[in-house]
């Protein structure tokens, strides 16, 4: 029995090799192709990190400039995809919109051969903010927006499409860091979904569509939205503390805390926390950031549970005027890079992923005719 519980959720079991990322190893505990997350968040552009993950090495200056131009040129939406997006109601969850948008794109720009995989991954990276914001602005405000902007960064472009004006330097900087932090995380649930799908030799759009479905859940990417809904209910740190103690008493899950691999801290949290603090000062926030810090303190004091990547993303995104339901879709715009890198890796050394199950159902028994049941 103890063995069954331990192995639930495949925890602690290796499911394969990867050259892309380490999680929970020495140092800061998170590296992308050998580069430490802290250094990447401080020094890199997201487009450089995307290049690193998808193509294996950091780009030289010319390669980076070329990549940025390529992404800029690939932001347009086919008319048939716009038509589909216009059919999706305003109360749909935006993760469902991305799932449908990716799937539709797979019908319009189908991956035919393995050699096309890089081009399709780059296209998805360029076009995902367009899919989301075209639907959002049309369904909520009746506007058919132009999705091609001059913005050089994916993060700045995203905010530009959302708000209809170029992002401030501070907001573009925070989006850059956020997209880097969310880009890759080894065999997490959504990436594993993508790899399982890739292992059947399916197409890239199917792998990404499945991964979006896995990321949507509140135990994974959906936790940033759930954390925002939770902290926005409380108007002071004292109220937050009372409510959290009550939730812990009732054995409720506190969204944005804990992790399947990290045991003491998630190295991404302190990085986005510092930006959330700066944004709080920038907008003159009077309580939301303080509420977040108090929840963090109480969770550590009571349970030795720490904020994961999602918790401080909630207040950071909120301070940039991003609607809560778009939080997890931003995660998609970033994690696409990790998913696609893993799809490539799986394809390069493939064997169909097909584990076994321990049967715990009824013993073999006799068929009962329907009249006798
Ligand atoms: C980007 C990301 O996807 S990061 C993860 C985002 N998800 C969340 O923030 C959702 C909240 N967190 C959780 O549900 C979990 O911590 C998970 C899903 C992330 C990890 O789950 P597990 O690997 O099963 O967690 P773990 O084995 O560390 O749990 C140990 C104990 O702490 C408890 N625990 C873990 N996280 C929490 C939490 N956020 N709130 C309350 N209790 C928790 C578990 O219930 C478990 O208690 P038990 O031993 O009495 O059953
Ligand atoms: O690794 C995990 O299980 C979840 C996570 O933090 C991520 O996907 O970024």
Tab-separated table of C-alpha atoms and ligand atoms in Angstrom:
chain	number	residue	atom	x	y	z
A	1	UNK	CA	0.000	0.000	0.000
A	2	UNK	CA	2.769	2.431	0.998
A	3	UNK	CA	4.442	1.666	-2.311
A	4	UNK	CA	1.200	2.449	-4.207
A	5	UNK	CA	0.878	5.868	-2.568
A	6	UNK	CA	4.522	6.691	-3.164
A	7	UNK	CA	4.266	5.874	-6.848
A	8	UNK	CA	0.977	7.724	-7.344
A	9	UNK	CA	1.350	10.384	-9.991
A	10	UNK	CA	4.667	8.770	-11.070
A	11	UNK	CA	6.327	10.913	-8.396
A	12	UNK	CA	10.071	10.399	-8.066
A	13	UNK	CA	10.275	8.122	-11.109
A	14	UNK	CA	12.371	9.026	-14.113
A	15	UNK	CA	10.352	8.880	-17.306
A	16	UNK	CA	13.239	9.476	-19.690
A	17	UNK	CA	16.311	11.573	-20.476
A	18	UNK	CA	16.399	15.246	-21.400
A	19	UNK	CA	19.081	17.757	-22.373
A	20	UNK	CA	16.770	20.727	-22.022
A	21	UNK	CA	16.304	21.526	-18.355
A	22	UNK	CA	17.157	20.624	-14.771
A	23	UNK	CA	14.659	21.160	-11.952
A	24	UNK	CA	15.564	20.937	-8.279
A	25	UNK	CA	19.253	20.171	-8.806
A	26	UNK	CA	22.134	22.103	-7.205
A	27	UNK	CA	22.539	25.895	-7.252
A	28	UNK	CA	19.383	27.865	-7.939
A	29	UNK	CA	17.700	24.622	-8.882
A	30	UNK	CA	16.574	25.533	-12.401
A	31	UNK	CA	18.631	25.645	-15.576
A	32	UNK	CA	17.712	25.834	-19.271
A	33	UNK	CA	20.309	23.984	-21.367
A	34	UNK	CA	22.830	24.632	-18.590
A	35	UNK	CA	22.101	28.345	-18.037
A	36	UNK	CA	20.902	29.374	-14.589
A	37	UNK	CA	17.401	30.843	-14.414
A	38	UNK	CA	18.534	33.799	-12.314
A	39	UNK	CA	21.072	34.830	-14.900
A	40	UNK	CA	18.629	34.348	-17.754
A	41	UNK	CA	15.947	36.419	-15.982
A	42	UNK	CA	18.447	39.190	-15.337
A	43	UNK	CA	20.327	39.305	-18.637
A	44	UNK	CA	18.367	37.654	-21.425
A	45	UNK	CA	15.568	38.613	-23.758
A	46	UNK	CA	12.736	36.073	-23.935
A	47	UNK	CA	13.371	35.701	-27.678
A	48	UNK	CA	16.952	34.618	-26.890
A	49	UNK	CA	15.680	32.052	-24.411
A	50	UNK	CA	13.142	30.790	-26.951
A	51	UNK	CA	15.973	30.417	-29.476
A	52	UNK	CA	18.100	28.604	-26.896
A	53	UNK	CA	15.326	26.152	-26.052
A	54	UNK	CA	14.138	25.527	-29.595
A	55	UNK	CA	17.450	25.524	-31.438
A	56	UNK	CA	19.857	24.344	-28.746
A	57	UNK	CA	22.264	27.300	-28.309
A	58	UNK	CA	22.083	31.011	-27.521
A	59	UNK	CA	21.903	33.068	-30.734
A	60	UNK	CA	24.693	35.375	-31.901
A	61	UNK	CA	23.611	39.031	-32.419
A	62	UNK	CA	22.733	38.544	-36.093
A	63	UNK	CA	20.874	35.327	-35.447
A	64	UNK	CA	18.845	37.004	-32.711
A	65	UNK	CA	17.969	39.973	-34.908
A	66	UNK	CA	16.914	37.596	-37.664
A	67	UNK	CA	14.797	35.587	-35.248
A	68	UNK	CA	13.067	38.674	-33.872
A	69	UNK	CA	12.233	39.831	-37.419
A	70	UNK	CA	10.926	36.385	-38.293
A	71	UNK	CA	8.629	36.399	-35.263
A	72	UNK	CA	7.433	39.927	-36.116
A	73	UNK	CA	6.550	38.837	-39.665
A	74	UNK	CA	4.588	35.793	-38.446
A	75	UNK	CA	1.998	37.508	-36.228
A	76	UNK	CA	-0.819	37.647	-38.769
A	77	UNK	CA	-3.935	35.477	-38.477
A	78	UNK	CA	-5.440	33.618	-41.455
A	79	UNK	CA	-8.995	34.807	-42.250
A	80	UNK	CA	-10.429	31.335	-41.578
A	81	UNK	CA	-8.940	31.377	-38.079
A	82	UNK	CA	-10.337	34.861	-37.404
A	83	UNK	CA	-13.789	33.567	-38.381
A	84	UNK	CA	-13.506	30.684	-35.914
A	85	UNK	CA	-12.324	33.020	-33.134
A	86	UNK	CA	-15.264	35.320	-33.777
A	87	UNK	CA	-17.649	32.407	-33.091
A	88	UNK	CA	-16.303	31.770	-29.586
A	89	UNK	CA	-18.442	33.433	-26.896
A	90	UNK	CA	-17.043	36.079	-24.559
A	91	UNK	CA	-17.637	33.898	-21.511
A	92	UNK	CA	-15.484	31.057	-22.892
A	93	UNK	CA	-12.325	30.404	-20.931
A	94	UNK	CA	-9.376	31.899	-22.880
A	95	UNK	CA	-7.443	28.637	-22.435
A	96	UNK	CA	-10.214	26.947	-24.427
A	97	UNK	CA	-9.820	29.674	-27.036
A	98	UNK	CA	-6.099	28.908	-27.360
A	99	UNK	CA	-6.808	25.197	-27.505
A	100	UNK	CA	-9.299	25.735	-30.342
A	101	UNK	CA	-7.081	28.319	-32.051
A	102	UNK	CA	-4.096	25.961	-32.066
A	103	UNK	CA	-6.207	23.096	-33.312
A	104	UNK	CA	-7.697	25.232	-36.124
A	105	UNK	CA	-4.247	26.437	-37.131
A	106	UNK	CA	-3.258	22.774	-37.387
A	107	UNK	CA	-5.980	22.388	-40.031
A	108	UNK	CA	-4.882	25.464	-41.960
A	109	UNK	CA	-1.110	25.128	-41.678
A	110	UNK	CA	-0.736	21.390	-41.207
A	111	UNK	CA	2.663	19.982	-40.358
A	112	UNK	CA	3.394	17.609	-43.245
A	113	UNK	CA	7.016	16.628	-42.653
A	114	UNK	CA	9.393	16.436	-39.700
A	115	UNK	CA	11.728	19.001	-41.278
A	116	UNK	CA	8.976	21.610	-40.863
A	117	UNK	CA	8.818	21.316	-37.072
A	118	UNK	CA	11.013	24.349	-36.267
A	119	UNK	CA	9.016	26.567	-38.618
A	120	UNK	CA	5.711	25.496	-37.050
A	121	UNK	CA	7.038	26.041	-33.518
A	122	UNK	CA	8.259	29.551	-34.433
A	123	UNK	CA	4.929	30.331	-36.065
A	124	UNK	CA	2.998	29.224	-32.950
A	125	UNK	CA	5.265	31.353	-30.766
A	126	UNK	CA	4.657	34.399	-32.961
A	127	UNK	CA	0.936	33.944	-33.428
A	128	UNK	CA	-0.340	32.856	-29.994
A	129	UNK	CA	-0.679	36.422	-28.580
A	130	UNK	CA	-2.600	37.332	-31.748
A	131	UNK	CA	-5.020	34.408	-31.333
A	132	UNK	CA	-5.753	35.328	-27.742
A	133	UNK	CA	-6.040	39.078	-28.117
A	134	UNK	CA	-7.983	38.963	-31.397
A	135	UNK	CA	-10.628	36.836	-29.679
A	136	UNK	CA	-10.524	38.905	-26.468
A	137	UNK	CA	-10.911	42.310	-28.115
A	138	UNK	CA	-13.568	41.043	-30.554
A	139	UNK	CA	-15.670	39.118	-28.030
A	140	UNK	CA	-15.459	41.751	-25.270
A	141	UNK	CA	-15.406	45.032	-27.227
A	142	UNK	CA	-16.578	44.128	-30.744
A	143	UNK	CA	-13.202	45.264	-32.199
A	144	UNK	CA	-11.422	43.469	-35.050
A	145	UNK	CA	-7.832	44.342	-34.177
A	146	UNK	CA	-4.780	44.392	-36.419
A	147	UNK	CA	-2.481	41.789	-34.900
A	148	UNK	CA	0.746	42.860	-36.590
A	149	UNK	CA	2.673	45.413	-34.515
A	150	UNK	CA	6.229	46.757	-34.720
A	151	UNK	CA	7.052	45.615	-31.185
A	152	UNK	CA	10.309	43.731	-31.077
A	153	UNK	CA	9.488	41.702	-27.967
A	154	UNK	CA	6.801	39.042	-27.548
A	155	UNK	CA	5.867	40.502	-24.141
A	156	UNK	CA	5.593	44.091	-25.379
A	157	UNK	CA	3.585	42.912	-28.373
A	158	UNK	CA	1.216	40.986	-26.109
A	159	UNK	CA	0.483	44.028	-23.932
A	160	UNK	CA	0.168	46.260	-27.005
A	161	UNK	CA	-2.525	44.013	-28.508
A	162	UNK	CA	-4.321	43.732	-25.176
A	163	UNK	CA	-4.378	47.409	-24.244
A	164	UNK	CA	-4.329	48.924	-27.738
A	165	UNK	CA	-1.194	50.986	-27.016
A	166	UNK	CA	2.522	50.249	-26.667
A	167	UNK	CA	3.575	48.944	-23.248
A	168	UNK	CA	5.629	51.066	-20.844
A	169	UNK	CA	9.289	50.088	-20.478
A	170	UNK	CA	8.611	48.711	-17.003
A	171	UNK	CA	5.718	46.530	-18.154
A	172	UNK	CA	7.621	45.248	-21.192
A	173	UNK	CA	10.529	44.398	-18.880
A	174	UNK	CA	8.328	42.494	-16.434
A	175	UNK	CA	6.649	40.582	-19.250
A	176	UNK	CA	10.088	39.663	-20.586
A	177	UNK	CA	11.119	38.245	-17.206
A	178	UNK	CA	7.793	36.484	-16.731
A	179	UNK	CA	7.975	34.769	-20.127
A	180	UNK	CA	11.515	33.606	-19.343
A	181	UNK	CA	10.484	32.188	-15.963
A	182	UNK	CA	7.557	30.269	-17.448
A	183	UNK	CA	9.342	28.985	-20.557
A	184	UNK	CA	10.453	25.516	-19.493
A	185	UNK	CA	10.267	23.081	-16.590
A	186	UNK	CA	11.363	19.553	-17.488
A	187	UNK	CA	8.694	16.795	-17.291
A	188	UNK	CA	5.847	18.843	-15.801
A	189	UNK	CA	2.312	17.644	-16.570
A	190	UNK	CA	1.688	19.695	-19.725
A	191	UNK	CA	5.117	18.974	-21.214
A	192	UNK	CA	4.698	15.300	-20.465
A	193	UNK	CA	1.322	15.434	-22.226
A	194	UNK	CA	3.058	16.919	-25.265
A	195	UNK	CA	5.746	14.240	-25.190
A	196	UNK	CA	3.235	11.388	-24.876
A	197	UNK	CA	1.382	12.749	-27.897
A	198	UNK	CA	4.648	13.242	-29.812
A	199	UNK	CA	5.659	9.661	-29.028
A	200	UNK	CA	2.767	8.389	-31.177
A	201	UNK	CA	4.320	10.338	-34.096
A	202	UNK	CA	1.426	12.778	-34.060
A	203	UNK	CA	1.716	16.319	-35.462
A	204	UNK	CA	3.017	19.352	-33.553
A	205	UNK	CA	-0.362	21.100	-33.328
A	206	UNK	CA	-1.962	18.028	-31.727
A	207	UNK	CA	0.861	17.838	-29.162
A	208	UNK	CA	0.491	21.539	-28.281
A	209	UNK	CA	-3.316	21.361	-28.175
A	210	UNK	CA	-3.102	18.533	-25.646
A	211	UNK	CA	-0.504	20.402	-23.597
A	212	UNK	CA	-2.752	23.474	-23.392
A	213	UNK	CA	-5.489	21.241	-21.969
A	214	UNK	CA	-3.127	19.984	-19.259
A	215	UNK	CA	-1.799	23.422	-18.376
A	216	UNK	CA	-5.338	24.757	-17.905
A	217	UNK	CA	-5.992	22.902	-14.627
A	218	UNK	CA	-5.625	24.760	-11.300
A	219	UNK	CA	-3.069	22.264	-9.963
A	220	UNK	CA	-0.763	23.331	-12.823
A	221	UNK	CA	-0.792	26.598	-14.831
A	222	UNK	CA	-4.309	27.536	-13.790
A	223	UNK	CA	-2.998	28.223	-10.265
A	224	UNK	CA	-2.019	31.826	-11.135
A	225	UNK	CA	-5.671	32.670	-11.846
A	226	UNK	CA	-6.892	30.736	-8.801
A	227	UNK	CA	-4.333	32.567	-6.608
A	228	UNK	CA	-5.544	35.927	-7.927
A	229	UNK	CA	-9.175	35.050	-7.214
A	230	UNK	CA	-8.158	34.085	-3.684
A	231	UNK	CA	-6.057	37.136	-2.756
A	232	UNK	CA	-8.484	39.592	-4.344
A	233	UNK	CA	-11.147	38.521	-1.823
A	234	UNK	CA	-9.138	39.960	1.095
A	235	UNK	CA	-8.815	43.620	1.903
A	236	UNK	CA	-6.031	43.480	4.503
A	237	UNK	CA	-3.128	41.234	5.570
A	238	UNK	CA	-4.909	40.443	8.866
A	239	UNK	CA	-8.017	39.307	7.055
A	240	UNK	CA	-5.839	37.224	4.715
A	241	UNK	CA	-4.164	35.551	7.689
A	242	UNK	CA	-7.501	34.687	9.342
A	243	UNK	CA	-8.897	33.264	6.114
A	244	UNK	CA	-5.784	31.243	5.279
A	245	UNK	CA	-5.753	29.695	8.757
A	246	UNK	CA	-9.397	28.719	8.249
A	247	UNK	CA	-8.645	27.219	4.840
A	248	UNK	CA	-5.751	25.206	6.232
A	249	UNK	CA	-7.976	24.007	9.060
A	250	UNK	CA	-10.499	22.802	6.460
A	251	UNK	CA	-7.638	21.183	4.508
A	252	UNK	CA	-8.289	23.357	1.449
A	253	UNK	CA	-5.523	23.592	-1.164
A	254	UNK	CA	-3.928	27.042	-1.214
A	255	UNK	CA	-3.346	27.883	-4.846
A	256	UNK	CA	0.125	29.070	-5.819
A	257	UNK	CA	1.850	27.105	-3.015
A	258	UNK	CA	3.793	23.852	-2.977
A	259	UNK	CA	5.441	21.942	-5.756
A	260	UNK	CA	5.792	18.385	-6.997
A	261	UNK	CA	9.616	18.590	-7.233
A	262	UNK	CA	10.946	21.549	-5.241
A	263	UNK	CA	11.001	20.956	-1.499
A	264	UNK	CA	12.082	24.313	0.008
A	265	UNK	CA	11.632	27.027	-2.575
A	266	UNK	CA	10.825	27.614	-6.201
A	267	UNK	CA	13.677	29.733	-7.625
A	268	UNK	CA	11.265	31.568	-9.951
A	269	UNK	CA	9.158	32.922	-7.106
A	270	UNK	CA	11.640	35.380	-5.573
A	271	UNK	CA	12.374	36.782	-9.031
A	272	UNK	CA	8.770	37.554	-9.919
A	273	UNK	CA	8.070	38.645	-6.324
A	274	UNK	CA	10.657	41.438	-6.630
A	275	UNK	CA	8.935	42.665	-9.804
A	276	UNK	CA	5.482	42.399	-8.192
A	277	UNK	CA	6.788	44.618	-5.350
A	278	UNK	CA	8.100	47.181	-7.821
A	279	UNK	CA	4.825	47.164	-9.764
A	280	UNK	CA	2.873	47.580	-6.508
A	281	UNK	CA	4.862	50.756	-5.802
A	282	UNK	CA	4.405	51.888	-9.381
A	283	UNK	CA	0.578	51.644	-9.227
A	284	UNK	CA	0.335	52.871	-5.597
A	285	UNK	CA	-1.156	49.572	-4.422
A	286	UNK	CA	-2.398	49.817	-0.844
A	287	UNK	CA	-3.054	46.203	0.092
A	288	UNK	CA	-2.793	43.468	-2.583
A	289	UNK	CA	0.967	43.040	-2.410
A	290	UNK	CA	0.886	43.154	1.417
A	291	UNK	CA	-1.868	40.515	1.407
A	292	UNK	CA	0.300	38.322	-0.844
A	293	UNK	CA	3.312	38.651	1.460
A	294	UNK	CA	1.238	37.791	4.516
A	295	UNK	CA	-0.162	34.660	2.831
A	296	UNK	CA	3.417	33.703	1.982
A	297	UNK	CA	4.539	34.191	5.630
A	298	UNK	CA	1.609	32.243	7.082
A	299	UNK	CA	2.013	29.339	4.654
A	300	UNK	CA	5.672	28.948	5.559
A	301	UNK	CA	5.046	29.364	9.311
A	302	UNK	CA	2.119	26.917	9.410
A	303	UNK	CA	2.961	24.346	6.734
A	304	UNK	CA	6.500	24.947	5.487
A	305	UNK	CA	4.926	25.463	2.069
A	306	UNK	CA	6.452	28.095	-0.216
A	307	UNK	CA	5.088	30.116	-3.142
A	308	UNK	CA	5.632	28.513	-6.526
A	309	UNK	CA	6.085	30.339	-9.860
A	310	UNK	CA	2.375	31.117	-10.022
A	311	UNK	CA	1.725	32.938	-6.740
A	312	UNK	CA	3.442	36.315	-7.216
A	313	UNK	CA	2.661	36.229	-10.932
A	314	UNK	CA	-0.950	36.850	-9.899
A	315	UNK	CA	-0.337	40.289	-8.359
A	316	UNK	CA	2.345	41.188	-10.942
A	317	UNK	CA	-0.030	40.569	-13.872
A	318	UNK	CA	-2.876	42.314	-12.048
A	319	UNK	CA	-0.764	45.450	-11.521
A	320	UNK	CA	-0.135	45.549	-15.292
A	321	UNK	CA	-3.882	45.708	-15.923
A	322	UNK	CA	-4.118	42.164	-17.275
A	323	UNK	CA	-7.545	40.555	-16.745
A	324	UNK	CA	-7.274	37.502	-14.473
A	325	UNK	CA	-8.623	35.074	-17.041
A	326	UNK	CA	-5.724	35.875	-19.373
A	327	UNK	CA	-3.060	34.867	-16.826
A	328	UNK	CA	-2.772	31.177	-17.758
A	329	UNK	CA	-2.898	31.940	-21.506
A	330	UNK	CA	0.235	34.103	-21.056
A	331	UNK	CA	1.867	31.023	-19.567
A	332	UNK	CA	0.997	29.237	-22.837
A	333	UNK	CA	2.640	32.005	-24.905
A	334	UNK	CA	5.856	31.229	-23.030
A	335	UNK	CA	5.717	27.479	-22.324
A	336	UNK	CA	5.166	26.799	-26.015
A	337	UNK	CA	8.942	27.033	-26.296
A	338	UNK	CA	9.534	24.322	-23.708
A	339	UNK	CA	6.771	22.121	-25.103
A	340	UNK	CA	8.128	22.313	-28.643
A	341	UNK	CA	11.722	21.710	-27.516
A	342	UNK	CA	10.510	18.550	-25.747
A	343	UNK	CA	8.473	17.455	-28.775
A	344	UNK	CA	11.627	17.772	-30.910
A	345	UNK	CA	13.659	15.852	-28.313
A	346	UNK	CA	11.058	13.087	-28.091
A	347	UNK	CA	10.905	12.773	-31.867
A	348	UNK	CA	14.685	12.645	-32.175
A	349	UNK	CA	14.899	9.533	-29.989
A	350	UNK	CA	11.444	8.088	-29.980
A	351	UNK	CA	9.786	5.090	-28.503
A	352	UNK	CA	6.053	5.198	-27.858
A	353	UNK	CA	5.374	6.131	-24.204
A	354	UNK	CA	3.245	3.393	-22.809
A	355	UNK	CA	3.656	2.563	-19.110
A	356	UNK	CA	1.918	-0.323	-17.366
A	357	UNK	CA	-0.771	-0.232	-14.710
A	358	UNK	CA	-1.156	-2.318	-11.550
A	359	UNK	CA	-4.591	-3.883	-11.847
A	360	UNK	CA	-6.676	-3.487	-8.673
A	361	UNK	CA	-10.141	-4.288	-10.114
A	362	UNK	CA	-12.395	-7.352	-9.637
A	363	UNK	CA	-11.115	-10.890	-10.165
A	364	UNK	CA	-12.117	-12.654	-13.373
A	365	UNK	CA	-15.870	-13.355	-13.215
A	366	UNK	CA	-18.697	-14.920	-15.185
A	367	UNK	CA	-20.709	-12.895	-17.723
A	368	UNK	CA	-24.219	-12.017	-16.438
A	369	UNK	CA	-26.971	-11.877	-19.087
A	370	UNK	CA	-28.780	-8.520	-19.103
A	371	UNK	CA	-32.104	-10.006	-17.864
A	372	UNK	CA	-30.385	-11.250	-14.701
A	373	UNK	CA	-28.615	-8.012	-13.626
B	1	LIG	C1	3.634	26.266	-12.617
B	1	LIG	C2	3.086	25.189	-11.787
B	1	LIG	O1	2.408	24.339	-12.289
B	1	LIG	S1	3.490	25.208	-10.146
B	1	LIG	C3	2.162	24.334	-9.342
B	1	LIG	C4	0.903	25.144	-9.381
B	1	LIG	N1	-0.153	24.515	-8.603
B	1	LIG	C5	-0.587	25.022	-7.445
B	1	LIG	O2	-0.136	26.042	-6.955
B	1	LIG	C6	-1.733	24.293	-6.790
B	1	LIG	C7	-1.510	24.133	-5.292
B	1	LIG	N2	-0.454	23.152	-5.046
B	1	LIG	C8	-0.720	21.818	-5.109
B	1	LIG	O3	-1.854	21.365	-5.315
B	1	LIG	C9	0.450	20.870	-4.923
B	1	LIG	O4	1.448	21.463	-4.124
B	1	LIG	C10	1.060	20.419	-6.253
B	1	LIG	C11	-0.023	19.887	-7.201
B	1	LIG	C12	1.771	21.561	-6.958
B	1	LIG	C13	2.087	19.343	-5.974
B	1	LIG	O5	1.390	18.240	-5.476
B	1	LIG	P1	2.134	17.043	-4.717
B	1	LIG	O6	3.371	16.699	-5.436
B	1	LIG	O7	1.117	15.993	-4.506
B	1	LIG	O8	2.494	17.772	-3.348
B	1	LIG	P2	3.293	17.202	-2.101
B	1	LIG	O9	3.551	15.735	-2.257
B	1	LIG	O10	4.441	18.101	-1.910
B	1	LIG	O11	2.241	17.429	-0.937
B	1	LIG	C14	2.628	17.191	0.393
B	1	LIG	C15	1.519	17.565	1.332
B	1	LIG	O12	1.350	18.979	1.325
B	1	LIG	C16	0.014	19.304	1.019
B	1	LIG	N3	0.003	20.435	0.129
B	1	LIG	C17	0.772	20.590	-0.977
B	1	LIG	N4	0.486	21.749	-1.559
B	1	LIG	C18	-0.473	22.344	-0.811
B	1	LIG	C19	-1.166	23.562	-0.927
B	1	LIG	N5	-0.946	24.395	-1.955
B	1	LIG	N6	-2.083	23.874	0.013
B	1	LIG	C20	-2.325	23.039	1.040
B	1	LIG	N7	-1.679	21.857	1.193
B	1	LIG	C21	-0.767	21.508	0.272
B	1	LIG	C22	-0.529	18.075	0.288
B	1	LIG	O13	-1.939	18.003	0.375
B	1	LIG	C23	0.173	16.967	0.996
B	1	LIG	O14	-0.496	16.735	2.230
B	1	LIG	P3	-0.757	15.242	2.740
B	1	LIG	O15	0.612	14.633	2.877
B	1	LIG	O16	-1.478	15.446	4.030
B	1	LIG	O17	-1.575	14.595	1.675
B	2	LIG	O1	7.188	21.319	-12.824
B	2	LIG	C1	6.003	21.240	-12.469
B	2	LIG	O2	5.471	20.199	-12.025
B	2	LIG	C2	5.122	22.430	-12.541
B	2	LIG	C3	5.854	23.694	-12.807
B	2	LIG	O3	6.379	24.318	-11.931
B	2	LIG	C4	5.957	24.141	-14.180
B	2	LIG	O4	5.497	23.452	-15.106
B	2	LIG	O5	6.499	25.244	-14.398
